[in-house]
Amino acid sequence: MAPHLVEVAFKGKRKEFFLWDGEDPPRVESPVIVEVDRGEDFGRVHAIGERAATRCGGCAHGCGTTAPERKLLRMATPEDERRANELPDEDESARRKASERVKAHALVMKVSDAEWQWDRKKLTLYFTAEKRVDFRALVRDLAAAFRTRIELKQIGVRDEAKRLGGIGRCGREYCSASWLPELRPVNLQVAKDQHLSLNPSQISGACGRLMCCLRYEHDYYVQSRKRFPKEGRILVTSLGEEKVLANDIFGDRVTLRGPEGDTRVVPLAELKAELEQRATMVVEQEDDAPVSESATETVLEEDAPVPVARASTPSSAPAPRLVTPLPGETPAAEAGERRPHRRRGRRGGRRGRPGGETPGGETPGGETPPSAPDGE
């Protein structure tokens, strides 16, 4: 018969998986004695059967596809429970003594919790610190004081809140301490997507970090906003150009502001129908627009040479564009023959200026300027 997979909970919301070789698995919340490193420990059954198998593959403390190596030894007796009930007072006393030794060693760390193993063969101390701490001398001092094996574990502030527990601003126990299986990271972008206040005092939990519940509805906000126009976008509605001020994803309403500053609230379905009707009207107007018969179009054949008009401008200048005259207009070529182009040089413009020609037609040096060639 295959052994049963059992999840056991310990102090501080710590959970581990064990194997039970008995015929029937123990009931949930039953006190049990389990096998641990160098001894035995006391805990209570948290999950069995399919639920335990699902949690084992999906939780952070799970064992994945491999079976756990440690076993659930036996059911706890009333005497075992009595000894376990004495541990909380001893844990608090050990935490205070450890805090005093930390101050004596001048270490920048905070001892947040202590946990005695049920058989008193090991004492685990949990602490928080901003940086890494060299506590080797502290461990030797604590081992001499408690006469047992000492284990120091550094945890984060969110893990500290999970171990100690408490009541949040919603009036319920911390999610991390009650049901949240895994502490996922929460960044400021999650609050921005939900249009929440960025004031740290309003979106932070007891641990000083962003609240875990900010992530619960984040996916819903992201998916819902895809149905709405972006805020700040200009929409062309039946009243003209209007700017999107706000979106109400719960009421499916959009707040618009017109060009004169007046605002209105429109249901999302009506706004979409209005925009579709407006787009249909624009397409129909483009299809029904008359084509001007007076305008003609010049089509150049691919093999026909393109005539290039001579100009007095340098060769680097682009060739003039050929424009087809409308009925009643004079072609540009004929107008050029009847009215010859008159070139305006710089000679007349600089007459009488310093460095230019004198009124007598001589330069300041007494030389006569050369005459312009004929035909220009």
mmCIF file of C-alpha atoms in Angstrom:
data_model
loop_
_atom_site.group_PDB
_atom_site.id
_atom_site.type_symbol
_atom_site.label_atom_id
_atom_site.label_comp_id
_atom_site.label_asym_id
_atom_site.label_seq_id
_atom_site.Cartn_x
_atom_site.Cartn_y
_atom_site.Cartn_z
ATOM 1 C CA MET A 1 0.000 0.000 0.000
ATOM 2 C CA ALA A 2 1.391 3.377 -1.006
ATOM 3 C CA PRO A 3 2.054 5.840 1.833
ATOM 4 C CA HIS A 4 -0.239 8.866 2.226
ATOM 5 C CA LEU A 5 1.020 12.393 1.590
ATOM 6 C CA VAL A 6 0.318 14.689 4.555
ATOM 7 C CA GLU A 7 0.985 18.428 4.971
ATOM 8 C CA VAL A 8 1.791 19.438 8.557
ATOM 9 C CA ALA A 9 1.708 23.019 9.931
ATOM 10 C CA PHE A 10 4.045 24.280 12.637
ATOM 11 C CA LYS A 11 4.482 27.526 14.529
ATOM 12 C CA GLY A 12 4.727 30.700 12.469
ATOM 13 C CA LYS A 13 2.663 29.359 9.546
ATOM 14 C CA ARG A 14 5.569 27.092 8.595
ATOM 15 C CA LYS A 15 4.415 23.999 6.671
ATOM 16 C CA GLU A 16 6.152 20.863 5.407
ATOM 17 C CA PHE A 17 5.147 17.587 3.734
ATOM 18 C CA PHE A 18 5.581 14.098 5.210
ATOM 19 C CA LEU A 19 4.639 10.492 4.406
ATOM 20 C CA TRP A 20 2.255 8.454 6.558
ATOM 21 C CA ASP A 21 2.579 4.676 6.363
ATOM 22 C CA GLY A 22 -0.693 3.871 8.140
ATOM 23 C CA GLU A 23 -3.814 2.541 6.508
ATOM 24 C CA ASP A 24 -5.915 5.693 6.910
ATOM 25 C CA PRO A 25 -4.409 9.213 6.901
ATOM 26 C CA PRO A 26 -4.888 11.290 10.065
ATOM 27 C CA ARG A 27 -7.682 13.844 10.161
ATOM 28 C CA VAL A 28 -7.100 17.536 9.525
ATOM 29 C CA GLU A 29 -6.032 19.520 12.631
ATOM 30 C CA SER A 30 -4.935 16.310 14.348
ATOM 31 C CA PRO A 31 -1.756 16.650 16.494
ATOM 32 C CA VAL A 32 1.116 14.539 15.195
ATOM 33 C CA ILE A 33 4.799 13.901 15.842
ATOM 34 C CA VAL A 34 6.994 14.096 12.742
ATOM 35 C CA GLU A 35 10.573 13.290 11.862
ATOM 36 C CA VAL A 36 12.917 16.277 11.515
ATOM 37 C CA ASP A 37 16.638 16.853 11.300
ATOM 38 C CA ARG A 38 18.261 15.311 14.397
ATOM 39 C CA GLY A 39 15.069 14.809 16.365
ATOM 40 C CA GLU A 40 11.286 15.034 16.485
ATOM 41 C CA ASP A 41 8.849 17.919 16.255
ATOM 42 C CA PHE A 42 5.205 18.599 17.050
ATOM 43 C CA GLY A 43 2.677 19.864 14.486
ATOM 44 C CA ARG A 44 -0.902 19.646 13.269
ATOM 45 C CA VAL A 45 -2.230 18.150 10.032
ATOM 46 C CA HIS A 46 -3.079 20.871 7.511
ATOM 47 C CA ALA A 47 -3.990 18.924 4.347
ATOM 48 C CA ILE A 48 -4.323 15.323 3.183
ATOM 49 C CA GLY A 49 -5.252 13.417 0.029
ATOM 50 C CA GLU A 50 -5.655 15.249 -3.280
ATOM 51 C CA ARG A 51 -5.425 18.668 -1.697
ATOM 52 C CA ALA A 52 -2.060 17.819 -0.163
ATOM 53 C CA ALA A 53 -0.834 16.471 -3.521
ATOM 54 C CA THR A 54 -1.970 19.654 -5.318
ATOM 55 C CA ARG A 55 -0.328 21.925 -2.754
ATOM 56 C CA CYS A 56 2.841 19.858 -2.824
ATOM 57 C CA GLY A 57 3.258 20.561 -6.536
ATOM 58 C CA GLY A 58 2.259 24.237 -6.470
ATOM 59 C CA CYS A 59 3.379 25.751 -3.159
ATOM 60 C CA ALA A 60 6.750 27.310 -2.502
ATOM 61 C CA HIS A 61 7.442 24.823 0.299
ATOM 62 C CA GLY A 62 6.234 21.886 -1.807
ATOM 63 C CA CYS A 63 8.317 18.933 -2.906
ATOM 64 C CA GLY A 64 7.275 19.007 -6.577
ATOM 65 C CA THR A 65 7.024 15.676 -8.346
ATOM 66 C CA THR A 66 9.349 13.849 -5.930
ATOM 67 C CA ALA A 67 8.002 12.359 -2.727
ATOM 68 C CA PRO A 68 9.211 13.816 0.599
ATOM 69 C CA GLU A 69 11.908 11.872 2.415
ATOM 70 C CA ARG A 70 10.746 12.440 6.007
ATOM 71 C CA LYS A 71 7.890 10.555 7.622
ATOM 72 C CA LEU A 72 5.061 11.244 10.009
ATOM 73 C CA LEU A 73 5.984 9.037 12.983
ATOM 74 C CA ARG A 74 2.858 8.816 15.119
ATOM 75 C CA MET A 75 -0.176 10.571 16.488
ATOM 76 C CA ALA A 76 0.535 12.892 19.406
ATOM 77 C CA THR A 77 -0.567 11.939 22.911
ATOM 78 C CA PRO A 78 -2.077 14.306 25.504
ATOM 79 C CA GLU A 79 1.324 14.461 27.195
ATOM 80 C CA ASP A 80 2.914 15.518 23.905
ATOM 81 C CA GLU A 81 0.340 18.282 23.535
ATOM 82 C CA ARG A 82 1.005 19.495 27.084
ATOM 83 C CA ARG A 83 4.710 19.806 26.371
ATOM 84 C CA ALA A 84 3.970 21.598 23.099
ATOM 85 C CA ASN A 85 1.727 24.119 24.884
ATOM 86 C CA GLU A 86 4.647 25.113 27.113
ATOM 87 C CA LEU A 87 6.819 26.072 24.159
ATOM 88 C CA PRO A 88 5.393 29.583 23.394
ATOM 89 C CA ASP A 89 6.519 30.953 26.789
ATOM 90 C CA GLU A 90 9.957 29.440 26.337
ATOM 91 C CA ASP A 91 10.162 30.850 22.796
ATOM 92 C CA GLU A 92 9.509 34.398 24.027
ATOM 93 C CA SER A 93 12.082 34.047 26.791
ATOM 94 C CA ALA A 94 14.674 32.784 24.288
ATOM 95 C CA ARG A 95 13.930 35.681 21.927
ATOM 96 C CA ARG A 96 14.534 38.276 24.658
ATOM 97 C CA LYS A 97 17.805 36.680 25.743
ATOM 98 C CA ALA A 98 18.968 36.525 22.133
ATOM 99 C CA SER A 99 18.126 40.213 21.650
ATOM 100 C CA GLU A 100 20.258 41.089 24.651
ATOM 101 C CA ARG A 101 23.218 39.150 23.233
ATOM 102 C CA VAL A 102 22.753 40.917 19.883
ATOM 103 C CA LYS A 103 23.053 44.302 21.601
ATOM 104 C CA ALA A 104 26.116 43.102 23.482
ATOM 105 C CA HIS A 105 27.797 42.177 20.186
ATOM 106 C CA ALA A 106 26.718 45.526 18.618
ATOM 107 C CA LEU A 107 25.127 43.837 15.604
ATOM 108 C CA VAL A 108 22.670 45.708 13.355
ATOM 109 C CA MET A 109 19.902 43.108 13.344
ATOM 110 C CA LYS A 110 16.477 42.555 14.910
ATOM 111 C CA VAL A 111 15.473 39.203 16.397
ATOM 112 C CA SER A 112 11.804 38.913 15.474
ATOM 113 C CA ASP A 113 10.929 35.374 16.589
ATOM 114 C CA ALA A 114 12.304 32.250 18.242
ATOM 115 C CA GLU A 115 11.150 28.646 17.879
ATOM 116 C CA TRP A 116 12.137 25.728 20.060
ATOM 117 C CA GLN A 117 11.973 22.255 18.557
ATOM 118 C CA TRP A 118 9.541 19.985 20.412
ATOM 119 C CA ASP A 119 12.309 17.771 21.830
ATOM 120 C CA ARG A 120 14.423 20.870 22.812
ATOM 121 C CA LYS A 121 17.336 19.720 20.656
ATOM 122 C CA LYS A 122 17.394 22.827 18.454
ATOM 123 C CA LEU A 123 16.553 26.529 18.782
ATOM 124 C CA THR A 124 15.817 28.522 15.623
ATOM 125 C CA LEU A 125 16.081 32.318 15.744
ATOM 126 C CA TYR A 126 14.552 34.459 12.967
ATOM 127 C CA PHE A 127 15.939 37.951 12.416
ATOM 128 C CA THR A 128 15.704 40.822 9.942
ATOM 129 C CA ALA A 129 18.560 43.046 8.786
ATOM 130 C CA GLU A 130 19.103 45.470 5.914
ATOM 131 C CA LYS A 131 22.548 44.046 5.130
ATOM 132 C CA ARG A 132 24.405 40.813 5.641
ATOM 133 C CA VAL A 133 25.519 40.250 9.226
ATOM 134 C CA ASP A 134 28.525 38.288 10.479
ATOM 135 C CA PHE A 135 26.974 36.471 13.451
ATOM 136 C CA ARG A 136 29.507 33.677 13.954
ATOM 137 C CA ALA A 137 30.587 34.986 17.351
ATOM 138 C CA LEU A 138 26.928 35.451 18.321
ATOM 139 C CA VAL A 139 26.112 31.823 17.475
ATOM 140 C CA ARG A 140 28.913 30.557 19.717
ATOM 141 C CA ASP A 141 27.713 32.782 22.546
ATOM 142 C CA LEU A 142 24.094 31.615 22.175
ATOM 143 C CA ALA A 143 25.091 27.942 21.992
ATOM 144 C CA ALA A 144 26.966 28.298 25.270
ATOM 145 C CA ALA A 145 24.000 30.092 26.877
ATOM 146 C CA PHE A 146 21.209 27.698 25.811
ATOM 147 C CA ARG A 147 23.236 24.456 25.724
ATOM 148 C CA THR A 148 21.643 23.333 22.441
ATOM 149 C CA ARG A 149 22.024 23.604 18.719
ATOM 150 C CA ILE A 150 21.431 27.173 17.422
ATOM 151 C CA GLU A 151 20.177 28.064 13.932
ATOM 152 C CA LEU A 152 19.895 31.681 12.766
ATOM 153 C CA LYS A 153 17.676 32.495 9.748
ATOM 154 C CA GLN A 154 17.485 35.890 8.075
ATOM 155 C CA ILE A 155 14.022 36.709 6.709
ATOM 156 C CA GLY A 156 12.452 39.713 4.996
ATOM 157 C CA VAL A 157 9.942 42.118 6.477
ATOM 158 C CA ARG A 158 7.064 40.451 4.597
ATOM 159 C CA ASP A 159 8.082 37.038 5.938
ATOM 160 C CA GLU A 160 8.258 38.582 9.402
ATOM 161 C CA ALA A 161 4.656 39.798 9.103
ATOM 162 C CA LYS A 162 3.679 36.335 7.901
ATOM 163 C CA ARG A 163 5.217 34.641 10.950
ATOM 164 C CA LEU A 164 3.955 37.095 13.559
ATOM 165 C CA GLY A 165 0.494 37.671 12.054
ATOM 166 C CA GLY A 166 -1.795 40.609 12.711
ATOM 167 C CA ILE A 167 -4.897 42.499 11.596
ATOM 168 C CA GLY A 168 -4.818 44.566 8.399
ATOM 169 C CA ARG A 169 -6.656 47.797 7.619
ATOM 170 C CA CYS A 170 -9.494 45.731 6.123
ATOM 171 C CA GLY A 171 -10.236 44.307 9.585
ATOM 172 C CA ARG A 172 -9.130 40.783 8.713
ATOM 173 C CA GLU A 173 -5.986 38.788 9.405
ATOM 174 C CA TYR A 174 -3.007 39.347 7.117
ATOM 175 C CA CYS A 175 -3.411 37.468 3.851
ATOM 176 C CA SER A 176 0.173 36.242 4.114
ATOM 177 C CA ALA A 177 -0.499 34.829 7.588
ATOM 178 C CA SER A 178 -3.910 33.303 6.865
ATOM 179 C CA TRP A 179 -4.243 31.836 3.367
ATOM 180 C CA LEU A 180 -1.735 33.290 0.887
ATOM 181 C CA PRO A 181 0.466 30.363 -0.183
ATOM 182 C CA GLU A 182 3.237 32.428 -1.760
ATOM 183 C CA LEU A 183 4.527 35.980 -1.340
ATOM 184 C CA ARG A 184 4.709 37.369 -4.861
ATOM 185 C CA PRO A 185 6.501 40.678 -5.495
ATOM 186 C CA VAL A 186 4.345 43.809 -5.797
ATOM 187 C CA ASN A 187 5.733 46.891 -7.583
ATOM 188 C CA LEU A 188 4.473 50.438 -7.998
ATOM 189 C CA GLN A 189 3.241 49.793 -11.548
ATOM 190 C CA VAL A 190 0.474 47.611 -10.096
ATOM 191 C CA ALA A 191 -0.898 50.634 -8.198
ATOM 192 C CA LYS A 192 -0.578 52.874 -11.256
ATOM 193 C CA ASP A 193 -2.562 50.469 -13.440
ATOM 194 C CA GLN A 194 -5.412 50.594 -10.929
ATOM 195 C CA HIS A 195 -5.252 54.419 -10.673
ATOM 196 C CA LEU A 196 -4.673 54.257 -6.928
ATOM 197 C CA SER A 197 -3.123 56.951 -4.805
ATOM 198 C CA LEU A 198 0.665 56.731 -4.813
ATOM 199 C CA ASN A 199 0.845 57.885 -1.207
ATOM 200 C CA PRO A 200 2.912 55.186 0.586
ATOM 201 C CA SER A 201 0.820 55.452 3.744
ATOM 202 C CA GLN A 202 -2.323 54.443 1.820
ATOM 203 C CA ILE A 203 -1.004 51.533 -0.247
ATOM 204 C CA SER A 204 1.529 50.021 2.184
ATOM 205 C CA GLY A 205 0.873 47.268 4.684
ATOM 206 C CA ALA A 206 2.073 46.733 8.233
ATOM 207 C CA CYS A 207 5.419 45.432 6.958
ATOM 208 C CA GLY A 208 6.150 48.743 5.189
ATOM 209 C CA ARG A 209 5.924 47.202 1.713
ATOM 210 C CA LEU A 210 3.118 47.467 -0.828
ATOM 211 C CA MET A 211 0.063 45.468 0.220
ATOM 212 C CA CYS A 212 -0.226 41.950 -1.188
ATOM 213 C CA CYS A 213 -3.907 42.510 -2.059
ATOM 214 C CA LEU A 214 -2.940 45.048 -4.751
ATOM 215 C CA ARG A 215 -2.084 42.141 -7.030
ATOM 216 C CA TYR A 216 -5.399 40.280 -6.620
ATOM 217 C CA GLU A 217 -7.391 42.506 -9.010
ATOM 218 C CA HIS A 218 -4.514 43.669 -11.191
ATOM 219 C CA ASP A 219 -5.244 41.253 -14.046
ATOM 220 C CA TYR A 220 -8.922 42.281 -14.024
ATOM 221 C CA TYR A 221 -8.004 45.963 -14.328
ATOM 222 C CA VAL A 222 -5.580 45.322 -17.193
ATOM 223 C CA GLN A 223 -8.085 43.227 -19.169
ATOM 224 C CA SER A 224 -10.998 45.610 -18.518
ATOM 225 C CA ARG A 225 -9.140 48.720 -19.654
ATOM 226 C CA LYS A 226 -8.544 47.173 -23.065
ATOM 227 C CA ARG A 227 -12.256 47.721 -23.827
ATOM 228 C CA PHE A 228 -12.070 51.452 -23.098
ATOM 229 C CA PRO A 229 -10.414 54.285 -25.055
ATOM 230 C CA LYS A 230 -7.221 55.584 -23.507
ATOM 231 C CA GLU A 231 -7.568 58.552 -21.201
ATOM 232 C CA GLY A 232 -6.470 61.775 -22.876
ATOM 233 C CA ARG A 233 -7.394 60.566 -26.367
ATOM 234 C CA ILE A 234 -9.407 62.822 -28.688
ATOM 235 C CA LEU A 235 -12.569 61.207 -30.121
ATOM 236 C CA VAL A 236 -14.720 62.588 -32.937
ATOM 237 C CA THR A 237 -18.304 62.084 -31.823
ATOM 238 C CA SER A 238 -21.643 63.542 -32.929
ATOM 239 C CA LEU A 239 -20.869 66.660 -30.858
ATOM 240 C CA GLY A 240 -17.434 67.143 -32.405
ATOM 241 C CA GLU A 241 -14.008 66.495 -30.930
ATOM 242 C CA GLU A 242 -14.172 65.369 -27.307
ATOM 243 C CA LYS A 243 -11.392 64.339 -24.934
ATOM 244 C CA VAL A 244 -11.555 61.223 -22.749
ATOM 245 C CA LEU A 245 -11.206 62.298 -19.106
ATOM 246 C CA ALA A 246 -11.876 59.100 -17.124
ATOM 247 C CA ASN A 247 -13.048 55.499 -17.498
ATOM 248 C CA ASP A 248 -15.332 53.711 -15.043
ATOM 249 C CA ILE A 249 -14.560 50.032 -15.590
ATOM 250 C CA PHE A 250 -17.131 48.885 -13.013
ATOM 251 C CA GLY A 251 -20.019 50.961 -14.389
ATOM 252 C CA ASP A 252 -18.927 50.727 -18.058
ATOM 253 C CA ARG A 253 -19.050 54.517 -18.453
ATOM 254 C CA VAL A 254 -16.734 57.065 -20.070
ATOM 255 C CA THR A 255 -16.397 60.725 -19.079
ATOM 256 C CA LEU A 256 -15.863 63.085 -22.062
ATOM 257 C CA ARG A 257 -15.080 66.802 -22.260
ATOM 258 C CA GLY A 258 -16.168 68.877 -25.263
ATOM 259 C CA PRO A 259 -14.293 71.750 -26.925
ATOM 260 C CA GLU A 260 -16.231 74.316 -24.857
ATOM 261 C CA GLY A 261 -15.290 72.649 -21.565
ATOM 262 C CA ASP A 262 -18.605 70.939 -20.844
ATOM 263 C CA THR A 263 -18.402 67.312 -19.664
ATOM 264 C CA ARG A 264 -20.759 64.389 -20.102
ATOM 265 C CA VAL A 265 -20.848 60.751 -18.993
ATOM 266 C CA VAL A 266 -21.666 58.233 -21.716
ATOM 267 C CA PRO A 267 -22.158 54.449 -21.371
ATOM 268 C CA LEU A 268 -19.449 52.515 -23.144
ATOM 269 C CA ALA A 269 -21.910 50.692 -25.416
ATOM 270 C CA GLU A 270 -23.509 53.965 -26.574
ATOM 271 C CA LEU A 271 -20.107 55.522 -27.182
ATOM 272 C CA LYS A 272 -18.997 52.604 -29.361
ATOM 273 C CA ALA A 273 -22.250 52.718 -31.334
ATOM 274 C CA GLU A 274 -21.866 56.479 -31.796
ATOM 275 C CA LEU A 275 -18.285 56.121 -33.037
ATOM 276 C CA GLU A 276 -19.265 53.337 -35.455
ATOM 277 C CA GLN A 277 -22.148 55.418 -36.818
ATOM 278 C CA ARG A 278 -19.844 58.397 -37.226
ATOM 279 C CA ALA A 279 -17.282 56.297 -39.102
ATOM 280 C CA THR A 280 -20.020 54.908 -41.404
ATOM 281 C CA MET A 281 -21.217 58.433 -42.259
ATOM 282 C CA VAL A 282 -17.693 59.533 -43.129
ATOM 283 C CA VAL A 283 -17.215 56.555 -45.471
ATOM 284 C CA GLU A 284 -20.543 57.234 -47.230
ATOM 285 C CA GLN A 285 -19.658 60.907 -47.738
ATOM 286 C CA GLU A 286 -16.358 59.923 -49.324
ATOM 287 C CA ASP A 287 -18.097 57.478 -51.694
ATOM 288 C CA ASP A 288 -20.775 60.024 -52.739
ATOM 289 C CA ALA A 289 -18.348 62.930 -53.283
ATOM 290 C CA PRO A 290 -18.609 64.205 -57.011
ATOM 291 C CA VAL A 291 -15.538 64.157 -59.223
ATOM 292 C CA SER A 292 -14.625 67.524 -60.885
ATOM 293 C CA GLU A 293 -14.975 67.303 -64.716
ATOM 294 C CA SER A 294 -12.941 70.457 -65.411
ATOM 295 C CA ALA A 295 -9.784 68.962 -64.014
ATOM 296 C CA THR A 296 -7.718 67.030 -66.568
ATOM 297 C CA GLU A 297 -4.905 64.651 -65.988
ATOM 298 C CA THR A 298 -1.752 64.372 -68.039
ATOM 299 C CA VAL A 299 -0.548 60.834 -68.564
ATOM 300 C CA LEU A 300 3.004 60.338 -69.765
ATOM 301 C CA GLU A 301 3.816 57.179 -71.608
ATOM 302 C CA GLU A 302 6.668 55.116 -70.314
ATOM 303 C CA ASP A 303 8.602 55.223 -73.638
ATOM 304 C CA ALA A 304 7.892 58.876 -74.464
ATOM 305 C CA PRO A 305 10.699 61.329 -73.639
ATOM 306 C CA VAL A 306 9.930 63.861 -70.964
ATOM 307 C CA PRO A 307 10.479 67.441 -72.251
ATOM 308 C CA VAL A 308 12.773 69.564 -70.135
ATOM 309 C CA ALA A 309 12.544 73.354 -70.298
ATOM 310 C CA ARG A 310 15.730 75.435 -70.448
ATOM 311 C CA ALA A 311 16.253 77.835 -67.669
ATOM 312 C CA SER A 312 18.858 80.357 -66.775
ATOM 313 C CA THR A 313 19.326 78.735 -63.387
ATOM 314 C CA PRO A 314 22.371 76.523 -62.727
ATOM 315 C CA SER A 315 22.347 72.900 -63.805
ATOM 316 C CA SER A 316 22.012 71.727 -60.207
ATOM 317 C CA ALA A 317 18.529 73.285 -59.916
ATOM 318 C CA PRO A 318 15.603 70.873 -60.406
ATOM 319 C CA ALA A 319 13.697 70.910 -63.698
ATOM 320 C CA PRO A 320 10.416 72.848 -63.647
ATOM 321 C CA ARG A 321 7.221 70.856 -63.222
ATOM 322 C CA LEU A 322 4.927 70.414 -66.225
ATOM 323 C CA VAL A 323 1.484 71.724 -65.357
ATOM 324 C CA THR A 324 -1.464 71.024 -67.646
ATOM 325 C CA PRO A 325 -3.451 74.280 -68.120
ATOM 326 C CA LEU A 326 -7.113 74.345 -67.366
ATOM 327 C CA PRO A 327 -9.611 75.402 -70.075
ATOM 328 C CA GLY A 328 -9.399 79.169 -70.678
ATOM 329 C CA GLU A 329 -5.880 79.546 -69.282
ATOM 330 C CA THR A 330 -2.802 80.558 -71.285
ATOM 331 C CA PRO A 331 -0.007 78.006 -71.427
ATOM 332 C CA ALA A 332 3.117 78.979 -69.553
ATOM 333 C CA ALA A 333 5.286 78.613 -72.708
ATOM 334 C CA GLU A 334 3.207 81.117 -74.730
ATOM 335 C CA ALA A 335 3.191 83.566 -71.865
ATOM 336 C CA GLY A 336 6.976 83.354 -71.739
ATOM 337 C CA GLU A 337 7.293 84.179 -75.491
ATOM 338 C CA ARG A 338 5.100 87.286 -75.339
ATOM 339 C CA ARG A 339 6.728 88.549 -72.150
ATOM 340 C CA PRO A 340 10.480 87.917 -72.106
ATOM 341 C CA HIS A 341 12.081 87.186 -68.796
ATOM 342 C CA ARG A 342 13.820 90.168 -67.278
ATOM 343 C CA ARG A 343 16.910 89.436 -65.277
ATOM 344 C CA ARG A 344 17.534 91.550 -62.276
ATOM 345 C CA GLY A 345 21.161 91.754 -61.380
ATOM 346 C CA ARG A 346 22.822 93.013 -58.259
ATOM 347 C CA ARG A 347 24.321 96.014 -60.007
ATOM 348 C CA GLY A 348 21.379 98.291 -59.537
ATOM 349 C CA GLY A 349 20.729 97.144 -55.992
ATOM 350 C CA ARG A 350 24.194 98.049 -54.714
ATOM 351 C CA ARG A 351 24.436 101.406 -56.442
ATOM 352 C CA GLY A 352 25.346 104.151 -54.024
ATOM 353 C CA ARG A 353 26.177 101.727 -51.176
ATOM 354 C CA PRO A 354 29.558 101.439 -49.494
ATOM 355 C CA GLY A 355 31.765 99.140 -51.576
ATOM 356 C CA GLY A 356 29.382 99.379 -54.560
ATOM 357 C CA GLU A 357 29.234 101.632 -57.640
ATOM 358 C CA THR A 358 29.350 105.383 -57.556
ATOM 359 C CA PRO A 359 26.599 107.449 -59.161
ATOM 360 C CA GLY A 360 28.859 108.071 -62.169
ATOM 361 C CA GLY A 361 29.077 104.383 -63.039
ATOM 362 C CA GLU A 362 32.606 103.948 -61.669
ATOM 363 C CA THR A 363 33.803 101.797 -58.863
ATOM 364 C CA PRO A 364 35.599 103.310 -55.878
ATOM 365 C CA GLY A 365 38.946 102.372 -57.497
ATOM 366 C CA GLY A 366 38.211 104.423 -60.662
ATOM 367 C CA GLU A 367 37.653 101.410 -62.913
ATOM 368 C CA THR A 368 34.688 101.074 -65.202
ATOM 369 C CA PRO A 369 32.669 97.952 -64.437
ATOM 370 C CA PRO A 370 32.365 95.430 -67.276
ATOM 371 C CA SER A 371 29.139 95.536 -69.247
ATOM 372 C CA ALA A 372 26.756 92.568 -69.206
ATOM 373 C CA PRO A 373 26.918 90.315 -72.267
ATOM 374 C CA ASP A 374 24.195 90.556 -74.873
ATOM 375 C CA GLY A 375 21.193 88.342 -74.576
ATOM 376 C CA GLU A 376 21.184 88.161 -70.767
#
